[in-house]
Amino acid sequence: LNDFTKAQSRFKDVGGWTQDQDVDQVLKGLGFKPSDSNRLCSEFSGGWQMRIALARLLLSQPDLLLLDEPSNHLDSSARDWLATYLSSYQGSILLISHDVAFLTKSVSHIAEVSGQTLIQYVSCNYDKYLVEKEFRAKTAMAEYERNMKEAARLQGMPLHYTRIA
């Protein structure tokens, strides 16, 4: 009886009771019809096979999800669904995409690697990140200009520098 209780608890922990609903939700979100579940994967085109691979990845729920252009091969409704799904994903995501609307909708924290520095933007979608990044750049330029003026003043030399736009 103890082994059965442990097994039942483990079954619950790995999503055994909700597995069918989770699979249906992901497949529907990615554009599959209920009748598609009776087809072999090999019967689908390359683009649909990419969706199958994406569904399998999402359903495995890894702690770290690595996605390179995941919105490729997706129509607009599947792309919107995926962005919403990723926005509430419990693990960490490394997401590469050129789709600005997708990034804005799907991310809430951004980590930027610039030079040898990691800059974190917490509670920040992509649009807000762009604004914050521009603000940091202007602040850094103003600080640089102040430092150059102060160095010239301390050295008693005229100030000559080129402003970088």
PDB file of C-alpha atoms in Angstrom, residues 20-118:
ATOM      1  CA  ASP A  20      -3.800  14.421 -21.943  1.00  0.00           C
ATOM      2  CA  GLN A  21      -5.069  17.967 -21.381  1.00  0.00           C
ATOM      3  CA  ASP A  22      -1.515  19.366 -21.551  1.00  0.00           C
ATOM      4  CA  VAL A  23      -0.809  17.561 -24.821  1.00  0.00           C
ATOM      5  CA  ASP A  24      -4.135  18.695 -26.303  1.00  0.00           C
ATOM      6  CA  GLN A  25      -3.490  22.317 -25.233  1.00  0.00           C
ATOM      7  CA  VAL A  26      -0.012  22.445 -26.780  1.00  0.00           C
ATOM      8  CA  LEU A  27      -1.004  20.704 -30.012  1.00  0.00           C
ATOM      9  CA  LYS A  28      -4.085  22.897 -30.426  1.00  0.00           C
ATOM     10  CA  GLY A  29      -2.031  26.012 -29.666  1.00  0.00           C
ATOM     11  CA  LEU A  30       0.484  25.085 -32.353  1.00  0.00           C
ATOM     12  CA  GLY A  31      -2.302  24.652 -34.909  1.00  0.00           C
ATOM     13  CA  PHE A  32      -2.956  20.915 -34.941  1.00  0.00           C
ATOM     14  CA  LYS A  33      -6.485  19.599 -35.411  1.00  0.00           C
ATOM     15  CA  PRO A  34      -7.859  16.783 -33.238  1.00  0.00           C
ATOM     16  CA  SER A  35      -7.865  14.477 -36.265  1.00  0.00           C
ATOM     17  CA  ASP A  36      -4.086  14.995 -36.646  1.00  0.00           C
ATOM     18  CA  SER A  37      -3.446  12.851 -33.572  1.00  0.00           C
ATOM     19  CA  ASN A  38      -4.249   9.745 -35.624  1.00  0.00           C
ATOM     20  CA  ARG A  39      -1.549  10.519 -38.222  1.00  0.00           C
ATOM     21  CA  LEU A  40       2.056   9.348 -38.202  1.00  0.00           C
ATOM     22  CA  CYS A  41       4.677  12.065 -37.743  1.00  0.00           C
ATOM     23  CA  SER A  42       6.235  11.080 -41.069  1.00  0.00           C
ATOM     24  CA  GLU A  43       2.998  12.051 -42.853  1.00  0.00           C
ATOM     25  CA  PHE A  44       3.481  15.726 -41.942  1.00  0.00           C
ATOM     26  CA  SER A  45       5.474  18.250 -43.981  1.00  0.00           C
ATOM     27  CA  GLY A  46       8.806  19.592 -42.734  1.00  0.00           C
ATOM     28  CA  GLY A  47       7.220  22.708 -41.233  1.00  0.00           C
ATOM     29  CA  TRP A  48       4.649  20.655 -39.334  1.00  0.00           C
ATOM     30  CA  GLN A  49       7.359  18.275 -38.171  1.00  0.00           C
ATOM     31  CA  MET A  50       9.137  21.312 -36.691  1.00  0.00           C
ATOM     32  CA  ARG A  51       5.901  22.052 -34.804  1.00  0.00           C
ATOM     33  CA  ILE A  52       5.840  18.455 -33.565  1.00  0.00           C
ATOM     34  CA  ALA A  53       9.420  18.811 -32.320  1.00  0.00           C
ATOM     35  CA  LEU A  54       8.516  22.112 -30.633  1.00  0.00           C
ATOM     36  CA  ALA A  55       5.461  20.518 -28.974  1.00  0.00           C
ATOM     37  CA  ARG A  56       7.592  17.649 -27.711  1.00  0.00           C
ATOM     38  CA  LEU A  57      10.124  20.103 -26.299  1.00  0.00           C
ATOM     39  CA  LEU A  58       7.480  22.237 -24.589  1.00  0.00           C
ATOM     40  CA  LEU A  59       5.766  19.210 -23.093  1.00  0.00           C
ATOM     41  CA  SER A  60       9.052  17.943 -21.636  1.00  0.00           C
ATOM     42  CA  GLN A  61       9.154  21.155 -19.544  1.00  0.00           C
ATOM     43  CA  PRO A  62      12.927  21.438 -19.111  1.00  0.00           C
ATOM     44  CA  ASP A  63      14.349  23.818 -16.507  1.00  0.00           C
ATOM     45  CA  LEU A  64      16.190  25.631 -19.316  1.00  0.00           C
ATOM     46  CA  LEU A  65      14.491  26.010 -22.678  1.00  0.00           C
ATOM     47  CA  LEU A  66      16.796  26.911 -25.594  1.00  0.00           C
ATOM     48  CA  LEU A  67      14.877  28.322 -28.550  1.00  0.00           C
ATOM     49  CA  ASP A  68      16.385  29.651 -31.781  1.00  0.00           C
ATOM     50  CA  GLU A  69      13.771  31.405 -33.933  1.00  0.00           C
ATOM     51  CA  PRO A  70      10.868  29.302 -32.592  1.00  0.00           C
ATOM     52  CA  SER A  71       8.280  31.402 -34.412  1.00  0.00           C
ATOM     53  CA  ASN A  72       9.628  30.273 -37.810  1.00  0.00           C
ATOM     54  CA  HIS A  73       7.246  27.813 -39.481  1.00  0.00           C
ATOM     55  CA  LEU A  74       4.339  29.153 -37.363  1.00  0.00           C
ATOM     56  CA  ASP A  75       1.306  31.030 -38.579  1.00  0.00           C
ATOM     57  CA  SER A  76       0.194  34.141 -36.677  1.00  0.00           C
ATOM     58  CA  SER A  77      -2.226  32.363 -34.333  1.00  0.00           C
ATOM     59  CA  ALA A  78       0.336  29.698 -33.386  1.00  0.00           C
ATOM     60  CA  ARG A  79       2.982  32.420 -32.945  1.00  0.00           C
ATOM     61  CA  ASP A  80       0.645  34.369 -30.623  1.00  0.00           C
ATOM     62  CA  TRP A  81      -0.168  31.215 -28.658  1.00  0.00           C
ATOM     63  CA  LEU A  82       3.527  30.344 -28.281  1.00  0.00           C
ATOM     64  CA  ALA A  83       4.389  33.867 -27.091  1.00  0.00           C
ATOM     65  CA  THR A  84       1.651  33.659 -24.446  1.00  0.00           C
ATOM     66  CA  TYR A  85       2.763  30.163 -23.440  1.00  0.00           C
ATOM     67  CA  LEU A  86       6.380  31.274 -23.061  1.00  0.00           C
ATOM     68  CA  SER A  87       5.393  34.361 -21.068  1.00  0.00           C
ATOM     69  CA  SER A  88       4.161  32.104 -18.265  1.00  0.00           C
ATOM     70  CA  TYR A  89       6.810  29.380 -18.626  1.00  0.00           C
ATOM     71  CA  GLN A  90       8.124  28.336 -15.202  1.00  0.00           C
ATOM     72  CA  GLY A  91      11.725  27.634 -16.228  1.00  0.00           C
ATOM     73  CA  SER A  92      14.409  29.812 -17.782  1.00  0.00           C
ATOM     74  CA  ILE A  93      14.392  30.502 -21.504  1.00  0.00           C
ATOM     75  CA  LEU A  94      17.228  31.416 -23.825  1.00  0.00           C
ATOM     76  CA  LEU A  95      15.321  32.864 -26.756  1.00  0.00           C
ATOM     77  CA  ILE A  96      16.757  34.045 -30.056  1.00  0.00           C
ATOM     78  CA  SER A  97      14.330  35.768 -32.395  1.00  0.00           C
ATOM     79  CA  HIS A  98      14.154  38.612 -34.890  1.00  0.00           C
ATOM     80  CA  ASP A  99      10.396  38.872 -34.338  1.00  0.00           C
ATOM     81  CA  VAL A 100      10.113  41.968 -32.125  1.00  0.00           C
ATOM     82  CA  ALA A 101       6.373  41.533 -31.485  1.00  0.00           C
ATOM     83  CA  PHE A 102       7.014  37.936 -30.435  1.00  0.00           C
ATOM     84  CA  LEU A 103       9.823  38.985 -28.078  1.00  0.00           C
ATOM     85  CA  THR A 104       7.750  41.786 -26.573  1.00  0.00           C
ATOM     86  CA  LYS A 105       4.879  39.440 -25.809  1.00  0.00           C
ATOM     87  CA  SER A 106       6.901  36.435 -24.621  1.00  0.00           C
ATOM     88  CA  VAL A 107       9.645  37.785 -22.331  1.00  0.00           C
ATOM     89  CA  SER A 108       9.484  39.449 -18.934  1.00  0.00           C
ATOM     90  CA  HIS A 109      13.181  39.505 -17.999  1.00  0.00           C
ATOM     91  CA  ILE A 110      16.123  40.134 -20.299  1.00  0.00           C
ATOM     92  CA  ALA A 111      19.819  39.519 -19.771  1.00  0.00           C
ATOM     93  CA  GLU A 112      22.138  41.303 -22.187  1.00  0.00           C
ATOM     94  CA  VAL A 113      25.775  40.367 -22.637  1.00  0.00           C
ATOM     95  CA  SER A 114      27.741  43.411 -23.749  1.00  0.00           C
ATOM     96  CA  GLY A 115      31.507  43.222 -23.858  1.00  0.00           C
ATOM     97  CA  GLN A 116      32.301  41.171 -20.791  1.00  0.00           C
ATOM     98  CA  THR A 117      29.386  42.482 -18.769  1.00  0.00           C
ATOM     99  CA  LEU A 118      26.019  40.913 -18.055  1.00  0.00           C
TER     100      LEU A 118
END
